[in-house]
């Protein structure tokens, strides 16, 4: 259960950063939600394929809820993948914003 609570806390932290700077979901909610959904589904499909091929294995842990979405696929994995996709988009949009700001600031200077 601890792992799920940590993941939920991290998702809240990402949402707070997003809300403050309007980087992703708070900038364009519809397209951003679609990207998060598609990314999470893509990585869940990847995990399912890897589980079927015997590449990934699930082991019980007292830190997890024990709720399984499928054979070898714990509930926490879906939240981890959602967090991973959200974090990636926050980092990407934040980096793009910083690079644009840097270009604007550098554009006002003459050659050095």
Coordinates of N, CA, C and O in Angstrom, one line a residue:
X1 N 0.8 -1.2 0.0 CA 0.0 0.0 0.0 C 0.9 1.3 0.0 O 0.5 2.3 -0.6
X2 N 2.0 1.2 0.6 CA 2.9 2.3 0.7 C 3.3 2.8 -0.7 O 3.4 4.0 -0.9
X3 N 3.6 1.9 -1.6 CA 4.1 2.2 -2.9 C 3.0 3.0 -3.7 O 3.3 4.0 -4.3
X4 N 1.8 2.6 -3.6 CA 0.7 3.2 -4.2 C 0.5 4.7 -3.7 O 0.3 5.6 -4.4
X5 N 0.6 4.8 -2.4 CA 0.4 6.1 -1.7 C 1.6 7.1 -2.2 O 1.3 8.2 -2.5
X6 N 2.8 6.5 -2.3 CA 3.9 7.3 -2.8 C 3.6 7.8 -4.2 O 3.9 8.9 -4.6
X7 N 3.2 6.9 -5.1 CA 2.9 7.2 -6.5 C 1.8 8.3 -6.5 O 1.9 9.2 -7.3
X8 N 0.8 8.1 -5.7 CA -0.3 9.1 -5.7 C 0.2 10.5 -5.3 O -0.2 11.5 -5.8
X9 N 1.1 10.5 -4.2 CA 1.7 11.7 -3.8 C 2.5 12.4 -4.9 O 2.4 13.6 -5.1
X10 N 3.3 11.6 -5.6 CA 4.1 12.1 -6.7 C 3.2 12.7 -7.8 O 3.5 13.7 -8.4
X11 N 2.1 12.0 -8.1 CA 1.2 12.5 -9.1 C 0.6 13.9 -8.7 O 0.4 14.8 -9.5
X12 N 0.3 14.0 -7.4 CA -0.3 15.3 -6.9 C 0.8 16.3 -7.0 O 0.5 17.5 -7.4
X13 N 2.1 16.0 -6.7 CA 3.2 17.0 -6.9 C 3.3 17.4 -8.3 O 3.5 18.6 -8.6
X14 N 3.2 16.5 -9.3 CA 3.3 16.8 -10.7 C 2.2 17.7 -11.1 O 2.3 18.7 -11.8
X15 N 1.0 17.4 -10.6 CA -0.2 18.2 -10.9 C 0.0 19.6 -10.3 O -0.4 20.6 -11.0
X16 N 0.5 19.8 -9.1 CA 0.8 21.1 -8.5 C 1.7 21.9 -9.4 O 1.5 23.1 -9.6
X17 N 2.8 21.3 -9.8 CA 3.8 22.0 -10.7 C 3.1 22.4 -12.0 O 3.3 23.5 -12.5
X18 N 2.3 21.4 -12.5 CA 1.6 21.7 -13.8 C 0.6 22.9 -13.6 O 0.5 23.8 -14.4
X19 N -0.1 22.8 -12.5 CA -1.1 23.9 -12.2 C -0.4 25.3 -12.1 O -0.9 26.3 -12.6
X20 N 0.7 25.3 -11.4 CA 1.4 26.5 -11.1 C 2.0 27.1 -12.4 O 1.9 28.3 -12.7
X21 N 2.6 26.3 -13.3 CA 3.2 26.8 -14.5 C 2.4 26.6 -15.8 O 2.9 27.0 -16.8
X22 N 1.3 25.9 -15.6 CA 0.4 25.6 -16.8 C 1.3 25.0 -17.9 O 1.3 25.5 -19.0
X23 N 1.9 23.8 -17.6 CA 2.8 23.2 -18.5 C 2.2 22.2 -19.5 O 2.5 22.0 -20.6
X24 N 1.2 21.4 -18.9 CA 0.7 20.3 -19.7 C -0.8 20.2 -19.6 O -1.6 20.8 -20.4
X25 N -1.3 19.5 -18.6 CA -2.8 19.3 -18.4 C -3.5 20.6 -18.2 O -4.6 20.8 -18.7
X26 N -2.9 21.5 -17.5 CA -3.5 22.8 -17.2 C -3.4 23.8 -18.3 O -4.0 24.8 -18.3
X27 N -2.5 23.5 -19.3 CA -2.4 24.3 -20.5 C -3.4 24.0 -21.5 O -4.1 24.8 -22.1
X28 N -3.5 22.7 -21.8 CA -4.4 22.2 -22.9 C -5.0 20.8 -22.4 O -4.5 19.8 -22.7
X29 N -6.0 20.9 -21.6 CA -6.5 19.7 -20.9 C -6.9 18.5 -21.8 O -6.6 17.4 -21.6
X30 N -7.6 18.8 -22.9 CA -8.1 17.7 -23.8 C -7.0 17.0 -24.4 O -6.8 15.7 -24.2
X31 N -6.1 17.7 -25.2 CA -5.0 17.0 -25.9 C -4.1 16.3 -24.9 O -3.5 15.2 -25.1
X32 N -3.8 17.0 -23.8 CA -2.9 16.5 -22.8 C -3.4 15.2 -22.1 O -2.7 14.2 -22.0
X33 N -4.7 15.1 -21.8 CA -5.3 13.9 -21.3 C -5.2 12.8 -22.3 O -5.0 11.6 -21.9
X34 N -5.4 13.1 -23.5 CA -5.3 12.1 -24.6 C -3.9 11.5 -24.7 O -3.7 10.3 -24.8
X35 N -2.9 12.4 -24.6 CA -1.5 12.0 -24.6 C -1.2 11.1 -23.4 O -0.5 10.1 -23.5
X36 N -1.6 11.5 -22.2 CA -1.4 10.7 -21.0 C -2.1 9.3 -21.1 O -1.5 8.3 -20.8
X37 N -3.3 9.3 -21.6 CA -4.0 8.1 -21.8 C -3.3 7.1 -22.8 O -3.0 6.0 -22.5
X38 N -3.0 7.7 -23.9 CA -2.3 6.9 -25.0 C -0.9 6.4 -24.5 O -0.6 5.2 -24.7
X39 N -0.2 7.3 -23.8 CA 1.1 6.9 -23.4 C 1.0 5.8 -22.3 O 1.8 4.8 -22.4
X40 N 0.1 5.9 -21.4 CA -0.1 4.9 -20.3 C -0.5 3.6 -20.9 O 0.0 2.5 -20.6
X41 N -1.5 3.6 -21.8 CA -2.0 2.4 -22.5 C -0.8 1.7 -23.3 O -0.7 0.5 -23.3
X42 N 0.0 2.5 -24.0 CA 1.1 2.0 -24.7 C 2.1 1.2 -23.8 O 2.4 0.1 -24.1
X43 N 2.4 1.8 -22.7 CA 3.4 1.2 -21.8 C 2.7 0.0 -21.1 O 3.4 -0.9 -20.7
X44 N 1.4 0.1 -20.8 CA 0.8 -1.1 -20.2 C 0.8 -2.3 -21.2 O 1.1 -3.4 -20.8
X45 N 0.6 -2.0 -22.5 CA 0.6 -3.0 -23.5 C 2.0 -3.6 -23.6 O 2.2 -4.8 -23.7
X46 N 3.0 -2.7 -23.5 CA 4.4 -3.1 -23.5 C 4.7 -4.1 -22.3 O 5.3 -5.1 -22.5
X47 N 4.2 -3.7 -21.1 CA 4.4 -4.5 -19.9 C 3.7 -5.9 -20.1 O 4.3 -6.9 -19.7
X48 N 2.5 -5.9 -20.6 CA 1.8 -7.1 -20.8 C 2.5 -8.0 -21.8 O 2.7 -9.2 -21.6
X49 N 3.1 -7.5 -22.8 CA 3.9 -8.2 -23.8 C 5.1 -8.8 -23.1 O 5.5 -10.0 -23.4
X50 N 5.8 -8.0 -22.3 CA 7.0 -8.5 -21.6 C 6.7 -9.5 -20.6 O 7.4 -10.5 -20.4
X51 N 5.5 -9.4 -19.9 CA 5.1 -10.4 -19.0 C 4.8 -11.7 -19.7 O 5.3 -12.8 -19.3
X52 N 4.2 -11.6 -20.8 CA 3.8 -12.8 -21.6 C 5.1 -13.5 -22.1 O 5.2 -14.8 -22.2
X53 N 6.1 -12.7 -22.5 CA 7.4 -13.3 -23.0 C 8.3 -13.7 -21.8 O 9.4 -14.3 -22.1
X54 N 7.9 -13.5 -20.6 CA 8.7 -13.9 -19.5 C 9.9 -13.0 -19.2 O 10.8 -13.3 -18.4
X55 N 9.8 -11.8 -19.8 CA 10.9 -10.8 -19.5 C 10.7 -10.1 -18.2 O 11.7 -9.9 -17.4
X56 N 9.5 -9.7 -17.9 CA 9.2 -9.1 -16.6 C 8.6 -10.1 -15.7 O 7.8 -11.0 -16.1
X57 N 8.9 -10.0 -14.4 CA 8.3 -10.9 -13.4 C 7.8 -10.1 -12.3 O 8.3 -9.0 -12.0
X58 N 6.7 -10.5 -11.7 CA 6.1 -9.8 -10.5 C 6.4 -10.7 -9.3 O 6.2 -11.9 -9.3
X59 N 6.9 -10.0 -8.3 CA 7.1 -10.6 -7.0 C 6.3 -9.9 -5.9 O 6.2 -8.7 -6.0
X60 N 5.7 -10.6 -5.0 CA 4.9 -10.0 -4.0 C 5.8 -9.1 -3.1 O 6.9 -9.4 -2.8
X61 N 5.2 -8.0 -2.6 CA 5.9 -7.2 -1.7 C 4.9 -6.6 -0.6 O 3.8 -6.3 -1.0
X62 N 5.4 -6.5 0.6 CA 4.5 -5.9 1.6 C 4.2 -4.4 1.4 O 3.3 -3.9 2.0
X63 N 4.9 -3.8 0.5 CA 4.7 -2.4 0.1 C 3.6 -2.2 -0.9 O 3.2 -1.1 -1.1
X64 N 3.1 -3.3 -1.5 CA 2.1 -3.2 -2.5 C 0.7 -3.6 -2.0 O 0.6 -4.3 -1.0
X65 N -0.3 -3.2 -2.7 CA -1.7 -3.5 -2.3 C -2.0 -5.0 -2.5 O -2.9 -5.5 -1.8
X66 N -1.4 -5.6 -3.5 CA -1.8 -7.0 -3.8 C -2.9 -7.1 -4.9 O -3.2 -8.2 -5.3
X67 N -3.4 -5.9 -5.2 CA -4.5 -5.9 -6.3 C -3.8 -6.0 -7.6 O -2.8 -5.3 -8.0
X68 N -4.3 -7.0 -8.4 CA -3.7 -7.3 -9.7 C -4.7 -6.9 -10.8 O -5.8 -7.2 -10.8
X69 N -4.1 -6.2 -11.8 CA -4.9 -5.9 -13.0 C -5.0 -7.1 -14.0 O -5.9 -7.1 -14.9
X70 N -4.0 -7.9 -13.9 CA -3.9 -9.1 -14.7 C -2.8 -10.0 -14.2 O -2.2 -9.6 -13.2
X71 N -2.6 -11.1 -14.8 CA -1.5 -12.0 -14.3 C -0.2 -11.3 -14.3 O 0.3 -10.9 -15.3
X72 N 0.4 -11.1 -13.1 CA 1.7 -10.5 -13.0 C 1.7 -9.0 -13.1 O 2.8 -8.3 -13.1
X73 N 0.5 -8.3 -13.2 CA 0.4 -6.9 -13.5 C -0.3 -6.2 -12.3 O -1.5 -6.2 -12.2
X74 N 0.5 -5.7 -11.3 CA -0.1 -5.1 -10.1 C -0.7 -3.7 -10.4 O -0.3 -3.0 -11.4
X75 N -1.7 -3.3 -9.6 CA -2.3 -2.0 -9.8 C -1.3 -0.9 -9.8 O -1.4 0.1 -10.6
X76 N -0.3 -1.0 -8.9 CA 0.7 0.1 -8.8 C 1.4 0.3 -10.2 O 1.9 1.4 -10.4
X77 N 1.5 -0.7 -11.0 CA 2.2 -0.5 -12.3 C 1.5 0.5 -13.2 O 2.1 1.3 -13.8
X78 N 0.2 0.4 -13.2 CA -0.6 1.4 -14.0 C -0.4 2.8 -13.5 O -0.2 3.7 -14.3
X79 N -0.4 3.0 -12.2 CA -0.1 4.3 -11.6 C 1.3 4.8 -11.8 O 1.6 6.0 -12.1
X80 N 2.3 3.8 -11.8 CA 3.7 4.2 -12.1 C 3.8 4.7 -13.5 O 4.5 5.6 -13.8
X81 N 3.1 4.0 -14.4 CA 3.2 4.3 -15.9 C 2.5 5.7 -16.1 O 3.0 6.5 -16.9
X82 N 1.4 5.9 -15.5 CA 0.8 7.2 -15.6 C 1.7 8.3 -15.1 O 1.9 9.4 -15.7
X83 N 2.3 8.1 -13.9 CA 3.3 9.0 -13.4 C 4.4 9.3 -14.3 O 4.9 10.4 -14.6
X84 N 5.0 8.2 -14.9 CA 6.1 8.3 -15.8 C 5.8 9.1 -17.0 O 6.5 10.0 -17.4
X85 N 4.6 8.9 -17.6 CA 4.2 9.7 -18.7 C 3.9 11.2 -18.4 O 4.4 12.1 -19.1
X86 N 3.3 11.4 -17.2 CA 3.0 12.8 -16.8 C 4.3 13.5 -16.5 O 4.5 14.6 -16.9
X87 N 5.2 12.8 -15.8 CA 6.5 13.5 -15.5 C 7.3 13.8 -16.7 O 7.9 14.9 -16.8
X88 N 7.3 12.9 -17.7 CA 8.0 13.1 -18.9 C 7.4 14.3 -19.7 O 8.2 15.2 -20.2
X89 N 6.1 14.5 -19.7 CA 5.5 15.6 -20.4 C 5.8 16.9 -19.7 O 6.0 18.0 -20.3
X90 N 5.8 16.9 -18.3 CA 6.1 18.1 -17.5 C 7.5 18.5 -17.8 O 7.8 19.7 -18.0
X91 N 8.4 17.5 -17.8 CA 9.9 17.8 -18.1 C 10.0 18.4 -19.5 O 10.8 19.3 -19.7
X92 N 9.4 17.8 -20.5 CA 9.5 18.2 -21.9 C 9.0 19.6 -22.1 O 9.6 20.5 -22.6
X93 N 7.7 19.8 -21.6 CA 7.1 21.1 -21.8 C 7.9 22.2 -21.0 O 8.0 23.3 -21.5
X94 N 8.4 21.8 -19.8 CA 9.2 22.8 -19.0 C 10.5 23.1 -19.7 O 10.9 24.3 -19.8
X95 N 11.1 22.1 -20.3 CA 12.4 22.4 -21.0 C 12.1 23.3 -22.3 O 12.9 24.2 -22.5
X96 N 11.1 23.0 -23.0 CA 10.7 23.8 -24.2 C 10.5 25.3 -23.7 O 11.0 26.2 -24.4
X97 N 9.8 25.4 -22.7 CA 9.5 26.8 -22.2 C 10.8 27.5 -21.8 O 11.0 28.7 -22.1
X98 N 11.7 26.8 -21.1 CA 13.0 27.4 -20.7 C 13.8 27.7 -21.9 O 14.5 28.8 -21.9
X99 N 13.9 26.9 -22.9 CA 14.6 27.2 -24.1 C 14.1 28.4 -24.8 O 14.8 29.2 -25.3
X100 N 12.8 28.5 -24.9 CA 12.2 29.6 -25.6 C 12.5 30.9 -24.8 O 12.8 32.0 -25.4
X101 N 12.4 30.9 -23.5 CA 12.8 32.0 -22.7 C 14.2 32.4 -22.9 O 14.5 33.6 -23.0
X102 N 15.1 31.4 -22.9 CA 16.5 31.7 -23.2 C 16.7 32.3 -24.5 O 17.5 33.3 -24.6
X103 N 16.0 31.9 -25.5 CA 16.2 32.4 -26.9 C 15.7 33.9 -26.9 O 16.3 34.8 -27.5
X104 N 14.5 34.1 -26.2 CA 14.0 35.5 -26.1 C 15.0 36.4 -25.4 O 15.2 37.6 -25.9
X105 N 15.6 36.0 -24.3 CA 16.5 36.8 -23.6 C 17.8 37.0 -24.4 O 18.4 38.1 -24.4
X106 N 18.3 36.0 -25.1 CA 19.5 36.1 -25.9 C 19.2 37.0 -27.1 O 20.2 37.6 -27.6
X107 N 18.0 37.0 -27.6 CA 17.7 37.7 -28.8 C 17.8 39.2 -28.6 O 18.1 40.0 -29.6
X108 N 17.7 39.7 -27.4 CA 17.8 41.2 -27.1 C 19.3 41.6 -27.1 O 19.5 42.8 -27.0
X109 N 20.2 40.7 -27.1 CA 21.6 41.1 -26.9 C 22.3 41.2 -28.3 O 21.9 40.5 -29.2
X110 N 23.3 42.0 -28.4 CA 24.1 42.1 -29.6 C 25.1 41.0 -29.6 O 25.2 40.2 -28.7
X111 N 25.9 40.9 -30.7 CA 27.0 39.9 -30.8 C 28.0 40.1 -29.7 O 28.3 41.2 -29.3
X112 N 28.5 39.0 -29.2 CA 29.5 39.1 -28.1 C 30.8 38.5 -28.5 O 31.0 37.5 -29.1

